[in-house]
Amino acid sequence: MPKVTDVLKRLVIGRARRSEELTETLLPKRIALPIFASDPLSSVAYATQEILLVLTLGGLAYLHFTPWIAAAVVALMAVVVLSYRQVVQAYPSGGGSYEVVSTNIGPRAGLVVAASLLVDYVMTVAVSVASGVDNIISALPSLAAHRVLMAVGFVVLLTAMNLRGVRESGRLFAAPTYLFIGGVLIMVGTGLLRYLLGDAPVAESAAYGVTPKEGNTQLAGLALTMLVLRAFSSGCTALTGVEAVSNGVPAFRRPKARNAATTLAVMGALAVVMFAGVTVLALVADVHVAQDPCRLTGLAGDCHGHSQRTVIAQLAAAVFGGHDSVGFYYIQAATALVLVLAANTAFNGFPLLCSILAQNSYLPRQLHKRGDRLAFSNGILALALVTCLLLWGYDANVTSLIHLYILGVFTSFTLSQTGMVRHWNRELRATTEPARRRRHHVSRAVNATGAVVTGLVLVIVLATKFTEGAWLAVLVAALLWQLMRSIRRHYDRFAAELAVADPETERRLPSRVLAIVLVSTVRKPTLRALAYARSFHPAELEALTVAVDAASLERLERQWEEFEIDVPLKVLQSPYREITRPVVEYVRSVRRAGPRDVLAVFIPEYVVGHWWENLLHNQTALWLKSRLLFTPGVMVVSVPWQLTSSARADRPAARAPGASRRGEP
């Protein structure tokens, strides 16, 4: 009978897949788009809202900056997409920004990109899920009290789906993404058509005024510039996730680079159209939102208990005929789904980047191993755990989380484009063909423009968001950078220590092999251990026991004579009833007496079938092994004895986890 846990695992994750089936998990473009582009496409649901929330800090008077800010975001999106198309074609192995920067600028700069992206992938999941929960609450306000529980539940659901494998999760996520794209385009098209026909949709908040936040009235000069720049930096959340395609090139079907570049272009075009359309429609419908509902004037009832609907919810109600219309619920359902599923971009990018870093010895090697379904399971689980803690700590509040967001994205944008400029410089030095040089010059110009523009945006983001919470993202990225360097130093020291410098010395045989069998009483495991030790034909063999009380020692000596065991029995006296210390000290003394000898210590152990039986047996053996393993020149040999209860476990496992299945430590 299979274990209950095995049955549940197969129900949730599915049957294990053979390594040869990896090619069957490669993605066509129609599936790759919702997997890798759901984050930037779904960000249109909150990017416009974030711009409006910042501008209304000064009241309604500054909303006229919205079109210009949106235009700047669209231009930036175009530059970044064009730049990353160059990355995909030049570095199709899947390292993305990390590989570009490591190759062209250096390993330390590459680690800066890696640390920034890892932090940003976590934020992508947190912000996307929290925003999706917000849209559910916009349709069903009674669920507001369960915000955190819902968010954590969605992360758990996403984790289970991604553990099934990239292709399977992509099939599940494709429909909601395409439904969202179609719904937003229909909403924008219908709303703008009504505006052109003289029947412009009107948002529920159009009649509200917004009281400027204290200290933000009649802004001018530097203060006004900072407000606009802050709104621009918040709107740049529309660019998050663009780099995921460059990290995921190996997951595409052949030709990988061309398919990835095409997916990037389609993603960029859709994101620009949808973001621009939602922003224009929000201005047409006079959507008014504020971070604090009590700053809304004309609001009926208690402002403290008022839950503002999201911008996209207000637009859907205005365009389709109210909060009870089919169109409203369709948009809210599709938006909530795609925002939650947008986290899948990070669930694909984070484990893949962790795998590459682990392969380069910057993260634990376990993150490089594939699980039963050929997904990087350990990376998926690590991402889920950190995200759940973040959502719990910030109460799944989008406004609080957004300040930690996008910093890592623009760090990787800037450094990767700078690295690509160096790449094209190297290519230009290596070629003399005029046609290729012209193409390289154009590509370098695109990447140089991207580096300058994203560098300026990075400065703006740092200046406007640092004191509001971005400092924490910077601190975590810095600590992660240092941690990865420390892990690499450990692996380098480990490799240097184990490297074979002189094969003859390493192959030299010991002078003698000595054997010690630890015993406490004469039972079947004891006799098996003695027989096994004899099979090694050691130069010397003795049994070792610790006398903690006279009665036990007397019984053991009597059994020794009764069974006529022709192995010397060494007795260590222990007046303070210790077992581990006398054994370790004796073993070390034997080792010191013959430094060129090898000493093998045989320890009989019970193999049990229930976890709780381990609490009743083997504790002394476990503690002895843990101490003896640190003694140079001592080999610790476990001699197992299978108890009857272990028979239920005496069957081949359905499929062992990755590393164990491959016989790796």
XYZ file of C-alpha atoms in Angstrom:
665
model
C 0.000 0.000 0.000
C 1.444 3.398 -0.949
C 1.827 6.003 1.761
C -0.863 8.656 2.137
C 1.754 11.345 1.547
C 2.776 9.678 -1.738
C -0.844 9.582 -2.896
C -1.383 13.254 -2.025
C 1.852 14.202 -3.756
C 0.805 12.480 -6.955
C -2.651 14.086 -6.825
C -1.183 17.581 -6.409
C 1.954 17.352 -8.536
C 1.258 14.447 -10.885
C 3.353 11.462 -11.899
C 7.116 11.779 -11.939
C 8.668 12.448 -15.342
C 11.843 10.957 -16.785
C 14.769 13.235 -17.600
C 14.386 12.315 -21.293
C 10.962 13.985 -21.285
C 12.471 17.446 -20.746
C 12.132 18.341 -24.440
C 8.384 17.674 -24.212
C 8.062 20.549 -21.737
C 9.361 23.205 -24.193
C 6.895 25.998 -24.897
C 5.282 27.264 -28.099
C 4.849 31.052 -28.340
C 1.131 30.970 -27.555
C 1.866 29.308 -24.189
C 5.095 31.227 -23.521
C 3.305 34.591 -23.777
C 1.003 34.080 -20.768
C 3.797 32.409 -18.777
C 6.526 35.014 -19.240
C 4.491 38.116 -20.104
C 1.589 37.913 -17.667
C 3.386 40.243 -15.225
C 3.907 43.265 -17.534
C 0.512 42.694 -19.180
C -1.312 42.513 -15.865
C 0.465 45.576 -14.476
C -1.890 47.759 -16.518
C -4.424 46.914 -13.801
C -2.514 48.997 -11.241
C 0.161 51.091 -13.051
C -2.295 53.854 -13.981
C -3.764 53.767 -10.485
C -0.315 54.245 -8.921
C 0.272 57.364 -11.082
C -3.070 58.846 -10.041
C -2.535 58.056 -6.353
C 0.728 60.016 -6.326
C -0.547 62.993 -8.331
C -3.627 63.393 -6.130
C -1.339 63.982 -3.139
C -1.395 67.556 -4.432
C -5.119 67.497 -5.233
C -6.906 67.233 -8.576
C -4.995 70.157 -10.070
C -2.007 67.997 -10.989
C -3.871 65.233 -12.837
C -3.119 67.054 -16.117
C 0.406 65.629 -15.861
C -0.982 62.099 -16.263
C -0.835 61.896 -20.103
C 2.764 63.112 -20.157
C 3.823 60.665 -17.488
C 2.039 57.838 -19.300
C 3.751 58.828 -22.563
C 7.140 58.696 -20.828
C 6.334 55.217 -19.467
C 5.278 54.041 -22.953
C 8.494 55.385 -24.500
C 10.530 53.692 -21.796
C 8.678 50.420 -22.391
C 9.528 50.579 -26.105
C 13.220 51.211 -25.390
C 13.434 48.372 -22.856
C 11.669 45.857 -25.119
C 13.933 46.715 -28.060
C 16.983 46.438 -25.804
C 15.983 43.041 -24.436
C 15.378 41.728 -27.926
C 19.091 42.344 -28.457
C 19.869 40.456 -25.241
C 17.766 37.464 -26.293
C 19.471 37.181 -29.665
C 23.005 37.705 -28.344
C 22.683 35.482 -25.235
C 20.115 32.744 -25.916
C 21.383 30.427 -23.149
C 18.891 31.860 -20.634
C 21.079 33.795 -18.196
C 19.481 37.074 -19.258
C 20.766 40.169 -17.504
C 22.904 38.120 -15.112
C 24.831 36.427 -17.916
C 25.202 39.644 -19.929
C 26.587 41.613 -16.991
C 28.806 38.804 -15.663
C 30.347 38.267 -19.098
C 30.851 41.898 -20.099
C 31.299 43.829 -16.842
C 32.384 41.232 -14.299
C 31.173 38.646 -11.759
C 30.599 41.174 -8.971
C 28.360 43.337 -11.144
C 26.602 40.162 -12.297
C 25.853 39.324 -8.672
C 24.394 42.818 -8.182
C 21.958 42.060 -11.006
C 21.209 38.593 -9.642
C 20.522 39.876 -6.110
C 18.324 42.696 -7.445
C 16.318 40.336 -9.639
C 15.811 37.770 -6.873
C 14.419 40.492 -4.602
C 12.237 41.809 -7.407
C 10.865 38.373 -8.266
C 9.692 38.031 -4.672
C 8.092 41.473 -4.884
C 6.429 40.534 -8.187
C 4.601 37.653 -6.529
C 3.669 39.716 -3.471
C 2.406 42.764 -5.408
C 0.592 40.752 -8.081
C -1.226 38.547 -5.580
C -2.068 41.469 -3.266
C -3.393 43.475 -6.223
C -5.469 40.522 -7.388
C -6.975 40.227 -3.912
C -7.745 43.963 -4.045
C -9.776 43.462 -7.220
C -11.693 40.576 -5.661
C -12.478 42.808 -2.676
C -13.615 45.560 -5.094
C -16.298 43.179 -6.349
C -16.988 41.559 -2.940
C -16.169 44.108 -0.181
C -17.244 41.687 2.581
C -14.025 39.735 2.008
C -11.783 42.640 3.099
C -11.196 41.120 6.548
C -9.686 37.992 4.952
C -7.178 39.805 2.739
C -3.986 38.158 4.072
C -5.471 34.654 4.219
C -6.678 34.934 0.622
C -3.276 36.199 -0.559
C -1.360 33.381 1.145
C -3.882 30.851 -0.206
C -3.291 32.059 -3.768
C 0.488 31.745 -3.323
C 0.046 28.150 -2.115
C -2.167 27.410 -5.135
C 0.390 28.914 -7.528
C 3.134 26.889 -5.887
C 1.237 23.630 -6.380
C 0.536 24.428 -10.036
C 4.157 25.336 -10.768
C 5.440 22.187 -9.089
C 3.562 20.304 -11.800
C 5.937 21.782 -14.411
C 6.240 24.840 -16.653
C 4.158 23.549 -19.556
C 1.295 22.334 -17.373
C 1.116 25.613 -15.450
C 1.262 27.510 -18.751
C -1.794 25.707 -20.079
C -3.701 26.598 -16.911
C -2.633 30.258 -17.072
C -3.108 30.838 -20.801
C -6.902 31.211 -20.779
C -7.135 33.837 -17.963
C -4.360 35.910 -19.556
C -6.013 35.952 -22.970
C -9.421 36.614 -21.396
C -7.931 39.586 -19.538
C -6.290 40.974 -22.685
C -9.531 40.643 -24.623
C -11.621 42.136 -21.807
C -9.379 45.186 -21.333
C -9.186 45.861 -25.087
C -12.978 45.583 -25.393
C -13.461 47.870 -22.358
C -11.025 50.480 -23.683
C -12.433 50.298 -27.191
C -16.050 50.570 -25.977
C -15.261 53.438 -23.602
C -13.362 55.476 -26.183
C -16.046 54.823 -28.808
C -18.679 56.143 -26.396
C -16.513 59.211 -25.808
C -16.221 59.872 -29.562
C -19.999 59.476 -29.930
C -20.612 62.038 -27.181
C -21.606 59.602 -24.440
C -18.424 59.478 -22.361
C -18.443 57.002 -19.465
C -18.411 58.606 -16.014
C -16.662 56.957 -13.063
C -18.373 56.615 -9.673
C -15.649 58.846 -8.180
C -15.956 61.616 -10.792
C -18.036 63.778 -8.427
C -15.505 63.482 -5.589
C -12.918 66.114 -4.897
C -9.535 65.326 -3.395
C -8.094 67.384 -0.556
C -4.331 67.856 -1.006
C -2.186 66.123 1.564
C -0.806 68.488 4.175
C 2.284 70.218 2.819
C 1.418 69.446 -0.839
C -0.686 72.504 -1.736
C 0.420 74.953 -4.449
C 3.502 72.964 -5.376
C 6.074 74.585 -7.649
C 9.692 74.253 -8.650
C 11.578 71.370 -7.062
C 8.574 70.133 -5.052
C 6.432 69.866 -8.191
C 9.260 68.146 -10.059
C 9.620 65.590 -7.279
C 5.864 64.911 -7.295
C 5.883 64.293 -11.060
C 9.024 62.140 -10.865
C 7.527 60.149 -8.021
C 4.376 59.550 -10.082
C 6.548 58.502 -13.029
C 8.523 56.048 -10.889
C 5.259 54.519 -9.623
C 3.980 54.203 -13.178
C 7.140 52.345 -14.132
C 5.683 49.293 -12.405
C 4.260 48.648 -15.883
C 7.754 47.495 -16.911
C 8.189 44.805 -14.284
C 8.682 41.326 -15.676
C 9.970 42.401 -19.095
C 13.323 40.707 -18.408
C 11.681 37.340 -17.644
C 11.617 36.354 -21.327
C 15.399 36.809 -21.610
C 15.874 34.555 -18.569
C 13.554 31.901 -19.960
C 14.870 31.473 -23.510
C 15.797 27.771 -22.914
C 12.131 27.024 -22.185
C 11.071 27.999 -25.754
C 10.771 25.663 -28.696
C 13.334 25.948 -31.476
C 14.370 28.370 -32.867
C 14.584 29.554 -29.259
C 16.037 33.049 -29.707
C 13.678 33.984 -32.554
C 10.594 32.725 -30.704
C 11.641 34.564 -27.532
C 12.253 37.801 -29.471
C 8.829 37.505 -31.144
C 7.154 36.913 -27.776
C 8.899 40.021 -26.400
C 7.654 42.143 -29.294
C 4.064 40.935 -28.925
C 4.203 41.469 -25.176
C 5.557 45.013 -25.603
C 2.898 45.973 -28.152
C 0.043 44.625 -26.024
C 1.367 46.229 -22.831
C 1.723 49.649 -24.500
C -1.763 49.558 -26.033
C -3.446 48.367 -22.849
C -1.616 50.742 -20.499
C -2.166 53.757 -22.741
C -5.822 52.829 -23.259
C -6.575 52.412 -19.545
C -4.817 55.705 -18.728
C -6.716 57.676 -21.398
C -10.011 56.091 -20.358
C -9.337 56.949 -16.688
C -8.910 60.614 -17.652
C -12.016 60.532 -19.863
C -14.108 58.972 -17.073
C -12.710 61.378 -14.412
C -11.510 58.665 -12.052
C -10.477 60.193 -8.711
C -8.605 58.082 -6.156
C -6.605 58.853 -3.018
C -4.377 56.799 -0.747
C -6.460 57.955 2.224
C -10.244 57.759 1.553
C -10.789 60.556 4.082
C -9.173 62.981 1.625
C -12.056 62.385 -0.801
C -14.598 65.228 -0.533
C -18.267 64.553 -1.200
C -18.005 61.004 0.118
C -21.200 59.807 1.789
C -20.882 58.023 5.130
C -17.867 57.269 7.283
C -14.665 57.664 5.282
C -12.759 55.309 7.602
C -14.980 52.404 6.619
C -14.979 53.248 2.917
C -13.207 50.823 0.585
C -12.235 52.489 -2.693
C -12.702 50.447 -5.815
C -9.658 50.087 -8.025
C -9.295 52.236 -11.135
C -9.964 49.336 -13.480
C -13.070 48.368 -11.459
C -14.442 51.911 -11.718
C -13.785 51.953 -15.469
C -15.523 48.604 -15.974
C -18.582 49.825 -14.054
C -18.650 53.097 -15.993
C -18.270 51.482 -19.428
C -20.502 48.432 -19.015
C -23.366 49.944 -17.040
C -22.786 49.675 -13.294
C -21.518 47.343 -10.621
C -24.155 44.724 -11.342
C -23.387 44.379 -15.044
C -21.971 41.240 -16.601
C -19.102 43.258 -18.077
C -18.083 44.565 -14.648
C -17.910 41.100 -13.106
C -16.128 39.753 -16.176
C -13.403 42.426 -15.945
C -13.041 41.985 -12.185
C -12.818 38.205 -12.432
C -10.352 38.326 -15.326
C -8.263 41.022 -13.628
C -8.142 39.208 -10.303
C -7.179 35.971 -12.049
C -4.476 37.474 -14.244
C -3.001 39.483 -11.377
C -2.710 36.382 -9.244
C -1.390 34.376 -12.184
C 1.024 37.180 -13.109
C 3.059 35.956 -10.187
C 3.765 32.959 -12.421
C 6.341 35.097 -14.253
C 8.367 35.127 -11.051
C 7.641 31.456 -10.359
C 9.407 30.706 -13.645
C 12.155 33.337 -13.482
C 13.179 32.969 -9.831
C 13.841 29.180 -9.831
C 15.634 29.374 -13.189
C 17.916 32.191 -12.022
C 18.552 30.329 -8.755
C 19.482 27.252 -10.784
C 22.015 29.215 -12.844
C 23.475 30.814 -9.708
C 23.677 27.415 -7.996
C 25.407 25.966 -11.051
C 27.957 28.795 -10.730
C 28.349 28.003 -6.993
C 26.722 31.217 -5.737
C 23.739 29.442 -4.150
C 23.317 25.967 -2.596
C 23.629 23.214 -5.208
C 20.194 21.830 -4.311
C 18.640 24.763 -6.191
C 20.123 23.448 -9.448
C 18.325 20.098 -9.224
C 15.046 19.388 -10.982
C 12.203 17.728 -9.126
C 9.801 14.958 -10.085
C 8.096 17.059 -12.753
C 11.359 18.485 -14.165
C 10.705 21.847 -12.516
C 13.205 23.482 -10.163
C 11.124 22.519 -7.136
C 13.439 23.835 -4.411
C 13.506 27.307 -5.969
C 9.717 27.313 -6.290
C 9.269 26.379 -2.624
C 11.821 28.978 -1.481
C 10.027 31.719 -3.426
C 6.650 30.703 -1.996
C 7.910 30.695 1.600
C 9.549 34.144 1.421
C 6.523 35.648 -0.357
C 4.057 34.319 2.227
C 6.140 35.848 5.030
C 6.229 39.177 3.161
C 2.465 39.212 2.573
C 1.852 38.418 6.214
C 4.269 41.116 7.393
C 2.744 43.821 5.154
C -0.904 42.722 5.511
C -1.015 42.103 1.722
C -1.267 45.891 1.209
C -0.356 46.920 -2.354
C 0.454 50.533 -1.453
C 2.949 49.403 1.210
C 4.519 46.729 -0.988
C 4.819 48.892 -4.108
C 7.551 51.026 -2.493
C 9.824 47.967 -2.385
C 9.117 47.236 -6.021
C 10.825 47.943 -9.398
C 14.171 49.005 -7.890
C 15.736 45.663 -8.767
C 14.238 45.694 -12.258
C 15.857 48.984 -13.213
C 19.167 47.972 -11.645
C 19.236 44.935 -13.937
C 17.956 46.995 -16.897
C 20.752 49.564 -16.551
C 23.616 47.140 -15.982
C 22.502 44.703 -18.689
C 22.236 47.440 -21.315
C 25.669 48.741 -20.305
C 26.978 45.199 -20.656
C 25.398 44.897 -24.107
C 27.182 48.086 -25.225
C 30.473 46.434 -24.250
C 29.365 43.284 -26.075
C 28.801 45.178 -29.322
C 32.098 47.032 -28.920
C 33.843 43.662 -28.755
C 31.915 42.392 -31.771
C 32.827 45.514 -33.762
C 36.506 44.982 -33.027
C 36.238 41.380 -34.218
C 34.498 41.967 -37.579
C 35.326 43.963 -40.703
C 32.278 43.061 -42.840
C 30.429 46.353 -43.569
C 26.888 44.913 -43.355
C 27.521 43.250 -40.003
C 29.232 46.359 -38.647
C 26.188 48.466 -39.602
C 23.899 46.042 -37.747
C 26.201 46.082 -34.739
C 26.280 49.898 -34.720
C 22.461 50.015 -34.712
C 22.282 47.430 -31.945
C 24.843 49.321 -29.861
C 22.863 52.537 -30.286
C 19.685 50.802 -29.093
C 21.407 49.383 -26.014
C 23.236 52.637 -25.255
C 19.928 54.498 -25.328
C 18.430 51.853 -23.064
C 21.331 52.132 -20.610
C 21.070 55.930 -20.363
C 17.279 56.027 -20.048
C 16.962 53.189 -17.529
C 19.903 54.624 -15.563
C 18.060 57.924 -15.223
C 14.902 56.081 -14.157
C 16.918 54.137 -11.569
C 18.151 57.414 -10.077
C 14.580 58.753 -10.054
C 13.241 55.604 -8.383
C 15.952 55.735 -5.725
C 15.413 59.425 -5.060
C 11.623 59.205 -4.808
C 11.110 55.831 -3.121
C 14.165 55.316 -0.909
C 12.740 56.829 2.278
C 9.302 55.284 1.665
C 10.540 51.709 1.909
C 12.890 51.125 -1.039
C 15.806 51.256 1.433
C 14.706 47.844 2.684
C 14.897 46.348 -0.814
C 18.390 47.863 -1.223
C 19.492 46.438 2.132
C 18.144 42.947 1.377
C 19.768 42.953 -2.074
C 23.101 44.006 -0.530
C 22.904 41.258 2.098
C 21.985 38.720 -0.573
C 24.936 39.870 -2.702
C 27.304 39.339 0.231
C 25.722 35.967 1.050
C 26.192 34.720 -2.510
C 29.841 35.778 -2.498
C 30.342 33.950 0.806
C 28.754 30.795 -0.606
C 31.045 30.977 -3.650
C 34.107 31.379 -1.411
C 33.006 28.313 0.566
C 32.602 26.199 -2.572
C 35.977 27.420 -3.890
C 37.698 26.491 -0.615
C 35.859 23.157 -0.654
C 37.026 22.399 -4.212
C 40.610 23.452 -3.465
C 40.717 21.280 -0.351
C 39.447 18.205 -2.190
C 41.541 18.663 -5.342
C 44.078 15.881 -5.961
C 47.549 17.442 -5.960
C 49.636 14.243 -5.820
C 47.776 11.092 -6.972
C 50.503 8.779 -5.638
C 50.174 10.207 -2.127
C 46.384 9.939 -2.175
C 46.524 6.307 -3.356
C 49.064 5.261 -0.711
C 47.796 2.367 1.397
C 47.675 2.680 5.198
C 50.163 0.778 7.316
C 47.442 -1.220 9.043
C 43.669 -1.367 9.324
C 42.399 -1.554 12.906
C 38.779 -2.339 13.773
C 36.702 -1.577 16.861
C 33.115 -2.823 17.318
C 31.002 -0.934 19.836
C 28.843 -3.245 21.967
C 26.515 -2.900 24.943
C 24.996 -6.406 25.047
C 25.154 -9.590 22.999
C 22.276 -9.648 20.535
C 21.837 -10.400 16.836
C 22.977 -6.900 15.733
C 26.135 -7.294 17.843
C 27.041 -10.622 16.247
C 26.363 -9.255 12.761
C 28.625 -6.258 13.414
C 31.422 -8.537 14.670
C 31.093 -10.813 11.634
C 31.093 -7.822 9.277
C 34.191 -6.375 10.946
C 35.992 -9.759 10.580
C 35.252 -9.745 6.842
C 37.569 -6.729 6.529
C 40.485 -8.868 7.806
C 41.818 -6.094 10.033
C 45.276 -6.322 11.579
C 43.640 -5.951 14.999
C 40.008 -6.375 16.047
C 38.498 -5.667 19.419
C 35.068 -5.066 20.919
C 34.597 -1.948 23.012
C 32.059 -1.312 25.773
C 31.568 1.366 28.414
C 30.844 0.217 31.982
C 28.181 2.544 33.371
C 27.002 0.039 36.019
C 28.437 -3.202 37.400
C 25.353 -5.344 36.720
C 25.265 -4.580 32.985
C 29.002 -5.201 32.648
C 28.754 -8.506 34.485
C 25.891 -9.646 32.236
C 27.843 -8.691 29.090
C 30.992 -10.539 30.196
C 28.945 -13.624 31.034
C 27.292 -13.537 27.582
C 30.714 -13.070 25.978
C 31.960 -16.278 27.552
C 28.689 -18.119 26.940
C 28.728 -17.422 23.196
C 32.480 -18.109 23.014
C 33.209 -14.929 21.137
C 36.913 -14.972 20.262
C 37.261 -11.171 20.050
C 38.943 -9.294 22.887
C 36.492 -7.220 24.927
C 37.863 -3.838 25.975
C 36.041 -2.270 28.940
C 36.162 1.492 29.560
C 35.228 2.571 33.059
C 32.861 5.537 33.323
C 32.264 6.590 36.933
C 30.114 9.525 35.778
C 27.975 7.296 33.507
C 29.077 9.007 30.305
C 29.305 6.923 27.134
C 30.297 9.255 24.318
C 33.343 10.925 25.897
C 35.159 7.715 26.981
C 34.634 6.149 23.537
C 35.843 9.246 21.662
C 38.885 9.664 23.918
C 39.837 5.996 23.538
C 39.457 6.094 19.748
C 41.616 9.207 19.579
C 44.276 7.574 21.748
C 44.403 4.563 19.399
C 44.650 6.917 16.461
C 47.532 8.854 18.050
C 49.416 5.624 18.713
C 49.365 4.768 14.989
C 49.058 7.931 12.885
C 49.611 5.983 9.635
C 46.955 3.401 10.548
C 43.310 3.541 9.542
C 40.844 2.891 12.345
C 37.348 1.573 11.486
C 34.664 1.885 14.173
C 31.652 -0.419 13.594
C 28.370 0.690 15.205
C 25.311 -1.632 15.200
C 22.081 0.269 14.446
C 18.394 -0.559 14.322
C 16.363 0.195 11.185
C 12.786 1.009 12.195
C 9.607 1.566 10.220
C 7.966 4.327 12.260
C 9.341 7.797 12.897
C 8.510 7.602 16.589
C 10.606 4.435 16.996
C 13.710 6.510 16.245
C 12.992 8.373 19.466
C 13.247 5.064 21.364
C 16.346 3.644 19.635
C 19.674 4.694 18.094
C 20.143 7.911 20.080
C 23.505 6.841 21.534
C 24.712 5.559 18.160
C 23.677 8.796 16.467
C 25.536 10.928 19.002
C 28.647 8.744 18.817
C 28.716 8.955 15.022
C 28.355 12.739 15.080
C 31.440 12.980 17.346
C 33.596 10.339 15.656
C 33.078 11.776 12.177
C 35.167 14.792 13.217
C 38.154 12.580 14.130
C 40.729 12.383 11.268
C 41.752 8.904 10.158
C 38.643 7.266 11.676
C 36.082 5.519 9.468
C 32.623 5.144 11.009
C 30.757 2.091 9.700
C 27.022 1.651 10.413
C 25.868 -1.976 10.532
C 22.067 -1.981 10.127
C 19.652 -4.468 11.652
C 16.152 -4.278 10.189
C 13.400 -4.647 12.782
C 10.054 -6.176 11.825
C 8.386 -2.764 11.658
C 10.765 -1.756 8.854
C 9.319 -4.432 6.527
C 6.563 -2.016 5.374
C 9.257 0.346 4.136
C 11.210 -2.429 2.419
C 9.963 -1.613 -1.072
C 11.280 0.579 -3.887
C 10.062 4.151 -3.664
C 7.789 5.369 -6.450
C 10.373 8.008 -7.229
C 12.998 9.488 -4.964
C 13.634 13.232 -4.942
C 16.043 14.575 -7.555
C 19.478 14.423 -5.943
C 18.846 11.101 -4.159
C 17.539 9.589 -7.367
C 20.816 10.433 -9.065
C 22.865 9.076 -6.173
C 24.338 12.461 -5.349
C 25.261 13.624 -1.834
